[in-house]
Tab-separated table of C-alpha atoms in Angstrom:
chain	number	residue	atom	x	y	z
R	1	MET	CA	15.498	25.419	-1.973
R	2	ASN	CA	12.433	27.803	-2.056
R	3	THR	CA	9.974	29.166	0.163
R	4	ARG	CA	7.328	26.926	-1.057
R	5	MET	CA	9.539	23.485	-1.024
R	6	ARG	CA	10.641	24.278	2.555
R	7	ARG	CA	7.097	24.623	3.648
R	8	ALA	CA	6.070	21.343	1.637
R	9	ALA	CA	9.431	19.698	3.334
R	10	VAL	CA	8.223	20.724	7.031
R	11	ALA	CA	4.682	18.627	6.088
R	12	VAL	CA	6.661	15.992	5.377
R	13	ALA	CA	6.946	14.975	8.999
R	14	ALA	CA	2.875	16.144	9.702
R	15	GLY	CA	2.123	13.897	6.675
R	16	ALA	CA	3.808	11.085	7.632
R	17	MET	CA	2.598	11.054	10.844
R	18	ALA	CA	-0.998	11.046	9.078
R	19	VAL	CA	-0.741	7.553	7.742
R	20	SER	CA	1.626	6.434	10.486
R	21	LEU	CA	4.899	6.234	8.921
R	22	ALA	CA	7.603	5.492	11.349
R	23	ALA	CA	11.357	6.372	11.090
R	24	CYS	CA	13.018	4.083	9.149
R	25	GLY	CA	15.512	3.792	12.016
R	26	SER	CA	13.028	1.700	13.746
R	27	ALA	CA	12.460	-0.540	10.455
R	28	LYS	CA	13.375	-3.920	11.489
R	29	GLU	CA	16.290	-5.974	10.889
R	30	ALA	CA	15.590	-8.428	8.109
R	31	GLY	CA	16.356	-11.115	10.458
R	32	GLY	CA	19.121	-13.560	9.230
R	33	GLU	CA	18.968	-12.427	5.973
R	34	LYS	CA	21.873	-11.655	4.160
R	35	LYS	CA	22.369	-8.315	2.876
R	36	PRO	CA	21.782	-6.937	-0.466
R	37	SER	CA	25.532	-6.987	-1.827
R	38	GLY	CA	24.885	-2.822	-2.683
R	39	SER	CA	23.777	-1.849	1.456
R	40	ALA	CA	25.619	-0.063	3.564
R	41	ALA	CA	25.874	-0.199	7.620
R	42	ALA	CA	23.719	1.981	9.277
R	43	GLY	CA	25.729	4.840	9.722
R	44	ASP	CA	27.614	4.741	6.635
R	45	ALA	CA	27.146	7.263	3.929
R	46	ILE	CA	24.587	5.549	1.038
R	47	LYS	CA	24.044	6.798	-2.679
R	48	VAL	CA	20.466	6.664	-3.773
R	49	GLY	CA	19.564	6.997	-7.034
R	50	LEU	CA	16.059	8.279	-7.830
R	51	LEU	CA	14.667	8.144	-11.667
R	52	LEU	CA	11.435	10.531	-12.594
R	53	PRO	CA	9.383	9.913	-15.828
R	54	GLU	CA	8.653	13.123	-17.068
R	55	ASN	CA	8.625	17.083	-16.614
R	56	GLN	CA	5.262	17.510	-18.195
R	57	THR	CA	3.473	17.552	-14.944
R	58	ALA	CA	4.480	19.884	-12.786
R	59	ARG	CA	4.967	17.949	-9.559
R	60	TYR	CA	7.875	15.755	-10.254
R	61	GLU	CA	10.472	18.721	-10.214
R	62	LYS	CA	8.362	20.899	-8.050
R	63	PHE	CA	7.257	18.185	-5.292
R	64	ASP	CA	8.863	15.107	-5.214
R	65	LYS	CA	12.529	15.830	-6.272
R	66	PRO	CA	13.001	17.921	-3.388
R	67	LEU	CA	10.810	16.612	-0.942
R	68	ILE	CA	12.375	13.240	-1.345
R	69	GLU	CA	15.708	14.490	-0.964
R	70	LYS	CA	15.133	16.676	1.902
R	71	LYS	CA	13.423	12.985	3.566
R	72	ILE	CA	16.847	11.540	2.610
R	73	SER	CA	18.614	13.914	3.901
R	74	ASP	CA	16.925	14.167	7.406
R	75	LEU	CA	17.076	10.297	7.921
R	76	THR	CA	20.659	10.129	6.951
R	77	GLY	CA	22.544	13.091	9.120
R	78	GLY	CA	23.145	14.602	5.629
R	79	LYS	CA	25.419	11.682	4.839
R	80	ALA	CA	23.057	10.288	1.807
R	81	GLN	CA	24.207	11.316	-1.711
R	82	VAL	CA	20.912	11.057	-4.098
R	83	VAL	CA	21.622	10.796	-7.543
R	84	TYR	CA	18.828	12.378	-9.937
R	85	ALA	CA	17.572	11.776	-13.234
R	86	ASN	CA	14.477	12.683	-15.311
R	87	ALA	CA	13.444	10.477	-18.146
R	88	LYS	CA	11.458	13.117	-19.915
R	89	GLN	CA	8.707	10.155	-20.511
R	90	ASP	CA	11.234	8.371	-22.655
R	91	ALA	CA	10.833	4.597	-21.911
R	92	THR	CA	14.709	3.790	-23.404
R	93	THR	CA	15.743	6.609	-21.790
R	94	GLN	CA	15.328	5.698	-18.197
R	95	ASN	CA	16.611	2.439	-19.423
R	96	SER	CA	19.922	3.836	-19.733
R	97	GLN	CA	19.392	5.904	-16.229
R	98	VAL	CA	19.150	2.174	-14.349
R	99	ASP	CA	21.870	1.080	-16.120
R	100	THR	CA	24.052	4.601	-15.310
R	101	MET	CA	23.222	3.825	-11.484
R	102	ILE	CA	24.233	0.581	-11.344
R	103	THR	CA	27.425	1.227	-13.038
R	104	ASN	CA	27.829	4.213	-10.564
R	105	LYS	CA	26.895	1.367	-7.701
R	106	VAL	CA	24.029	3.321	-6.107
R	107	ASN	CA	22.783	1.241	-2.687
R	108	VAL	CA	19.327	1.836	-3.891
R	109	LEU	CA	16.791	2.993	-6.508
R	110	ILE	CA	13.619	4.983	-6.436
R	111	ILE	CA	11.952	4.574	-10.029
R	112	ASP	CA	8.685	5.980	-11.172
R	113	ALA	CA	8.444	4.335	-14.341
R	114	VAL	CA	7.713	5.808	-17.309
R	115	ASP	CA	6.456	2.440	-18.773
R	116	ALA	CA	5.673	0.047	-16.181
R	117	LYS	CA	6.552	-2.855	-18.301
R	118	ALA	CA	9.807	-1.775	-20.284
R	119	ILE	CA	11.272	-0.682	-16.906
R	120	ALA	CA	10.902	-4.573	-15.978
R	121	GLY	CA	14.408	-5.864	-17.101
R	122	SER	CA	16.242	-3.118	-15.838
R	123	VAL	CA	14.811	-3.519	-12.604
R	124	LYS	CA	16.000	-6.744	-12.684
R	125	LYS	CA	19.434	-5.947	-13.293
R	126	ALA	CA	19.253	-3.726	-10.379
R	127	LYS	CA	18.633	-6.803	-8.176
R	128	ASP	CA	21.130	-9.121	-9.767
R	129	ALA	CA	23.728	-6.622	-8.792
R	130	GLY	CA	22.595	-6.361	-5.676
R	131	ILE	CA	20.373	-2.960	-5.515
R	132	PRO	CA	17.238	-3.078	-4.130
R	133	VAL	CA	14.712	-1.279	-5.785
R	134	VAL	CA	11.330	0.980	-4.576
R	135	ALA	CA	8.822	1.500	-7.380
R	136	TYR	CA	7.600	5.397	-6.373
R	137	ASP	CA	3.958	6.250	-7.579
R	138	ARG	CA	3.610	4.119	-10.500
R	139	LEU	CA	4.011	0.270	-10.003
R	140	ALA	CA	6.487	-0.981	-12.023
R	141	GLU	CA	7.207	-4.383	-12.789
R	142	GLY	CA	9.871	-6.639	-11.982
R	143	PRO	CA	11.396	-7.878	-8.511
R	144	ILE	CA	11.007	-4.452	-6.425
R	145	ASP	CA	11.039	-4.340	-3.069
R	146	GLY	CA	8.766	-1.987	-1.907
R	147	TYR	CA	6.328	0.679	-3.605
R	148	THR	CA	4.609	3.718	-2.619
R	149	SER	CA	1.358	5.536	-4.374
R	150	PHE	CA	-1.951	6.549	-3.463
R	151	ASP	CA	-4.981	4.403	-3.376
R	152	ASN	CA	-5.360	4.832	-7.205
R	153	GLU	CA	-8.295	3.415	-8.249
R	154	GLU	CA	-10.082	5.083	-5.247
R	155	VAL	CA	-8.375	8.109	-7.440
R	156	GLY	CA	-11.051	7.436	-10.183
R	157	LYS	CA	-14.248	7.215	-7.699
R	158	VAL	CA	-13.529	10.488	-6.491
R	159	GLN	CA	-13.200	12.012	-9.994
R	160	GLY	CA	-16.411	10.089	-10.700
R	161	LYS	CA	-18.079	11.653	-7.881
R	162	ALA	CA	-17.394	14.242	-8.464
R	163	LEU	CA	-18.436	14.650	-11.826
R	164	LEU	CA	-21.708	13.370	-11.106
R	165	GLU	CA	-22.196	15.723	-7.706
R	166	ALA	CA	-21.648	18.222	-10.262
R	167	LEU	CA	-23.747	17.065	-12.800
R	168	GLY	CA	-26.576	16.423	-10.261
R	169	ASP	CA	-30.138	15.829	-12.264
R	170	LYS	CA	-29.105	16.592	-15.698
R	171	ALA	CA	-26.168	13.289	-15.541
R	172	LYS	CA	-28.461	11.525	-18.139
R	173	ASP	CA	-29.212	14.769	-20.481
R	174	GLY	CA	-26.273	14.583	-22.461
R	175	GLN	CA	-22.763	12.759	-23.186
R	176	ILE	CA	-19.691	12.493	-21.408
R	177	VAL	CA	-15.812	12.699	-22.590
R	178	MET	CA	-13.706	10.234	-20.898
R	179	MET	CA	-9.936	11.699	-21.224
R	180	ASN	CA	-7.901	8.902	-19.315
R	181	GLY	CA	-4.207	8.895	-18.990
R	182	SER	CA	-1.225	6.982	-21.026
R	183	VAL	CA	-1.757	3.437	-21.827
R	184	THR	CA	2.238	3.118	-20.344
R	185	ASP	CA	1.175	4.521	-16.950
R	186	PRO	CA	-0.197	1.416	-14.985
R	187	ASN	CA	-1.946	4.181	-12.387
R	188	ALA	CA	-3.712	4.972	-15.899
R	189	ALA	CA	-5.714	2.014	-15.921
R	190	LEU	CA	-6.870	2.464	-11.805
R	191	PHE	CA	-8.207	5.815	-12.333
R	192	LYS	CA	-9.896	4.853	-15.722
R	193	LYS	CA	-11.619	1.291	-13.641
R	194	GLY	CA	-11.907	3.376	-10.878
R	195	ALA	CA	-13.615	6.294	-12.221
R	196	HIS	CA	-16.373	3.696	-14.537
R	197	SER	CA	-17.124	1.895	-11.497
R	198	VAL	CA	-18.837	4.854	-10.656
R	199	LEU	CA	-20.016	6.358	-13.788
R	200	ASP	CA	-21.004	3.697	-16.167
R	201	GLY	CA	-25.062	3.870	-15.859
R	202	LYS	CA	-25.243	6.637	-14.814
R	203	VAL	CA	-24.208	8.799	-17.682
R	204	THR	CA	-23.842	8.657	-21.502
R	205	ILE	CA	-20.068	8.004	-22.517
R	206	GLY	CA	-19.827	9.261	-26.112
R	207	LYS	CA	-16.073	9.562	-26.717
R	208	GLU	CA	-13.716	8.064	-24.168
R	209	TYR	CA	-9.923	8.222	-24.889
R	210	ASP	CA	-6.186	6.950	-23.747
R	211	THR	CA	-4.049	10.060	-23.729
R	212	LYS	CA	-0.823	9.663	-25.461
R	213	GLU	CA	2.280	10.684	-22.881
R	214	TRP	CA	-0.467	12.094	-20.402
R	215	LYS	CA	0.047	15.420	-23.095
R	216	PRO	CA	-2.464	18.906	-22.454
R	217	GLU	CA	-1.474	19.025	-26.651
R	218	ASN	CA	-2.756	15.629	-27.211
R	219	ALA	CA	-5.651	15.845	-24.928
R	220	ASN	CA	-6.690	19.215	-26.413
R	221	THR	CA	-6.664	17.444	-29.832
R	222	ASN	CA	-8.881	14.467	-28.543
R	223	MET	CA	-11.523	17.073	-26.894
R	224	ALA	CA	-11.895	19.268	-29.955
R	225	GLY	CA	-12.774	16.103	-32.035
R	226	ALA	CA	-14.663	14.620	-29.421
R	227	LEU	CA	-16.845	18.070	-29.368
R	228	SER	CA	-17.046	17.797	-33.487
R	229	ALA	CA	-18.099	14.439	-33.479
R	230	LEU	CA	-20.643	15.025	-30.608
R	231	GLY	CA	-21.742	18.003	-31.603
R	232	LYS	CA	-20.899	20.579	-28.858
R	233	ASP	CA	-24.096	21.424	-27.060
R	234	LYS	CA	-24.111	17.661	-26.537
R	235	VAL	CA	-21.024	17.554	-24.191
R	236	ILE	CA	-22.492	18.057	-20.399
R	237	GLY	CA	-18.903	16.901	-18.858
R	238	VAL	CA	-15.490	15.861	-18.977
R	239	TYR	CA	-13.490	13.129	-17.057
R	240	SER	CA	-9.711	14.441	-17.051
R	241	ALA	CA	-7.636	12.115	-15.322
R	242	ASN	CA	-5.158	15.151	-14.277
R	243	ASP	CA	-5.069	18.929	-14.305
R	244	GLY	CA	-2.525	19.329	-17.300
R	245	MET	CA	-4.946	17.501	-19.786
R	246	ALA	CA	-7.524	19.459	-18.200
R	247	GLY	CA	-5.535	22.509	-19.381
R	248	GLY	CA	-5.541	21.340	-22.458
R	249	ILE	CA	-9.444	19.959	-22.644
R	250	ILE	CA	-10.913	23.466	-21.295
R	251	THR	CA	-8.882	25.524	-24.217
R	252	ALA	CA	-10.759	23.459	-26.336
R	253	LEU	CA	-14.019	24.233	-24.737
R	254	LYS	CA	-13.496	27.575	-24.921
R	255	ALA	CA	-12.221	27.695	-28.283
R	256	ALA	CA	-15.709	26.088	-29.290
R	257	GLY	CA	-17.479	28.311	-27.711
R	258	LEU	CA	-18.865	26.835	-24.534
R	259	ASN	CA	-20.285	29.251	-22.229
R	260	PRO	CA	-20.727	28.018	-19.578
R	261	LEU	CA	-18.240	25.416	-19.588
R	262	PRO	CA	-19.514	22.139	-18.600
R	263	PRO	CA	-17.678	20.952	-15.436
R	264	VAL	CA	-14.216	19.223	-15.972
R	265	THR	CA	-12.479	16.990	-13.446
R	266	GLY	CA	-8.850	16.438	-12.732
R	267	GLN	CA	-6.121	15.757	-10.458
R	268	ASP	CA	-2.510	16.878	-8.827
R	269	ALA	CA	-4.044	19.966	-7.187
R	270	GLU	CA	-1.315	21.937	-9.608
R	271	LEU	CA	-1.367	25.835	-9.313
R	272	ALA	CA	-2.718	26.134	-12.799
R	273	GLY	CA	-5.231	23.904	-11.899
R	274	VAL	CA	-6.365	25.029	-8.764
R	275	GLN	CA	-6.594	28.501	-10.202
R	276	ARG	CA	-8.931	27.421	-12.808
R	277	ILE	CA	-11.208	25.834	-9.876
R	278	VAL	CA	-10.901	29.367	-8.415
R	279	ALA	CA	-11.886	30.966	-11.447
R	280	GLY	CA	-15.013	28.379	-12.094
R	281	GLU	CA	-13.403	26.877	-15.126
R	282	GLN	CA	-12.558	23.390	-13.684
R	283	PHE	CA	-15.013	21.486	-10.917
R	284	MET	CA	-12.199	20.071	-9.310
R	285	SER	CA	-8.991	18.401	-8.706
R	286	VAL	CA	-7.776	15.455	-6.669
R	287	TYR	CA	-4.909	16.503	-3.784
R	288	LYS	CA	-2.684	14.285	-3.400
R	289	PRO	CA	-0.720	15.064	-0.355
R	290	TYR	CA	3.023	14.479	-2.085
R	291	ALA	CA	5.246	14.611	1.590
R	292	PRO	CA	3.751	11.442	3.242
R	293	GLU	CA	4.121	9.477	-0.392
R	294	ALA	CA	7.831	11.186	-0.548
R	295	ALA	CA	8.580	10.103	3.021
R	296	ALA	CA	7.199	6.393	2.952
R	297	ALA	CA	9.737	6.201	-0.280
R	298	ALA	CA	12.653	7.772	1.432
R	299	GLU	CA	12.429	5.723	4.336
R	300	MET	CA	12.025	2.580	2.388
R	301	ALA	CA	15.025	3.457	0.435
R	302	VAL	CA	16.774	4.066	3.493
R	303	ALA	CA	16.123	1.018	5.198
R	304	LEU	CA	17.179	-1.187	2.267
R	305	ALA	CA	20.240	0.361	1.426
R	306	GLN	CA	21.249	-0.285	5.063
R	307	GLY	CA	20.005	-3.971	4.598
R	308	LYS	CA	17.093	-3.568	6.653
R	309	LYS	CA	13.521	-3.943	6.277
R	310	ALA	CA	10.425	-1.216	6.205
R	311	ASP	CA	8.179	-3.130	7.872
R	312	ASP	CA	6.892	-0.601	10.553
R	313	ILE	CA	5.550	1.910	7.938
R	314	ILE	CA	3.865	-1.163	5.510
R	315	ASN	CA	0.518	-0.374	5.393
R	316	ASN	CA	-0.655	-2.703	2.184
R	317	LYS	CA	0.642	-5.537	-0.326
R	318	VAL	CA	-0.106	-5.060	-3.886
R	319	ASP	CA	0.737	-7.277	-6.948
R	320	SER	CA	1.975	-6.454	-10.039
R	321	PRO	CA	1.499	-8.402	-12.997
R	322	THR	CA	4.963	-9.627	-12.149
R	323	THR	CA	5.522	-9.552	-8.206
R	324	LYS	CA	2.949	-10.987	-5.628
R	325	GLY	CA	2.498	-8.809	-2.324
R	326	VAL	CA	4.733	-5.875	-2.505
R	327	PRO	CA	5.281	-4.234	0.758
R	328	SER	CA	3.836	-0.984	-0.095
R	329	VAL	CA	2.355	2.277	1.769
R	330	LEU	CA	-0.524	3.899	-0.117
R	331	ILE	CA	-1.635	7.471	1.014
R	332	PRO	CA	-5.437	8.772	1.227
R	333	VAL	CA	-6.729	11.081	-1.378
R	334	VAL	CA	-8.738	14.392	-0.851
R	335	SER	CA	-11.194	15.587	-3.379
R	336	LEU	CA	-10.398	19.475	-3.822
R	337	THR	CA	-12.862	21.910	-4.782
R	338	LYS	CA	-13.617	25.785	-4.283
R	339	SER	CA	-15.057	24.699	-0.903
R	340	ASN	CA	-11.713	23.380	0.445
R	341	ILE	CA	-9.140	25.289	-0.675
R	342	LYS	CA	-8.041	26.947	2.354
R	343	ASP	CA	-8.281	23.897	4.248
R	344	THR	CA	-6.204	21.731	1.921
R	345	VAL	CA	-3.298	23.257	-0.287
R	346	VAL	CA	-2.919	26.212	1.364
R	347	LYS	CA	-3.241	24.916	5.060
R	348	ASP	CA	-0.815	22.208	4.030
R	349	GLY	CA	1.520	24.952	2.817
R	350	VAL	CA	1.903	23.575	-0.569
R	351	TYR	CA	0.267	27.095	-1.641
R	352	THR	CA	0.078	30.772	-0.369
R	353	VAL	CA	-2.817	32.435	-0.841
R	354	ASP	CA	-0.550	35.199	-2.631
R	355	GLU	CA	0.622	32.284	-4.910
R	356	ILE	CA	-2.988	31.371	-6.200
R	357	CYS	CA	-4.614	34.872	-6.117
R	358	THR	CA	-2.541	36.735	-8.665
R	359	ASP	CA	-4.231	39.832	-10.159
R	360	LYS	CA	-6.093	37.735	-12.683
R	361	TYR	CA	-7.734	35.551	-9.843
R	362	ALA	CA	-8.285	38.472	-6.981
R	363	ALA	CA	-11.894	38.938	-7.544
R	364	ALA	CA	-12.977	35.354	-7.513
R	365	CYS	CA	-10.641	34.738	-4.595
R	366	ALA	CA	-12.463	37.012	-2.854
R	367	THR	CA	-15.876	35.788	-3.721
R	368	LEU	CA	-14.611	32.328	-2.357
R	369	GLY	CA	-13.168	34.216	1.209
R	370	LEU	CA	-9.351	33.361	0.025
R	371	LYS	CA	-8.175	37.131	0.055
């Protein structure tokens, strides 16, 4: 594990405490309930299947995977085995990966679904095999046992409020473009809903897109089309649902010759996104502390694998289209701008100042007091 991952893993405990997550060792035994057939006794070695959706977004391989693995190891004294697979944005591949996990007789599954609806049948297969399922970050359909994520509608509200702040009294002087995420991701719909609740009536939305597979190149193509259709001088701001797409959008804005660039939102606090914020190219991102989210998923998974409930860490219940009242842990988010880089991603050990402030960004970092 590299230095940054060790720092981020240390942040698991602090982040978990911030949302009152208790160790799964204190999770309550399910009173009188029969343990799932895949469950292991406390102290026994367990096998956890971890399925992540894609590697286009930097967070999954750099943060989620190592943080979850580290927390599971800590909770089980190193006795657990984590079996990992990444679907690389292919729902069919992910369904096959679930089948493989069932064949391998994992005790529990943590699934971040490529397609929340398409995974439902595989979730049911796992449950039929006695394997409990934790939905991670995206609310998978089917009979899931637990869910951990962020307040995704609030994410959209935070982005919308930041965009309005950046536009100020010029919010009605032109049009904005909305670049939403993939329709296969239920979170994207929640981000969009939250953003619209803040922006509708206060700005004019000239063009709006649902971006296939969250890909930056697709956002770039969409943005170029919007500039052509609306006229580059008419675009005063861009709602981008995440940082990867913000990068593609900003490339299109630069190619069209916009200077200064209109404010662009983002999400995930990716290193490139943070650097664009430092440079003044991207207005904001949404910092989502992955450590407590990963900790919650790990604690749920270990408890369920041992035939227990994770009641002590639950702070919410949510409904999916197929399952009502899913026990959940929702983590608060933070609006990340130039003003609080030091107090968020640097303070939490996600990035060092040196990682952010490479030679290209040294002067801008100095202006912000980061160097």
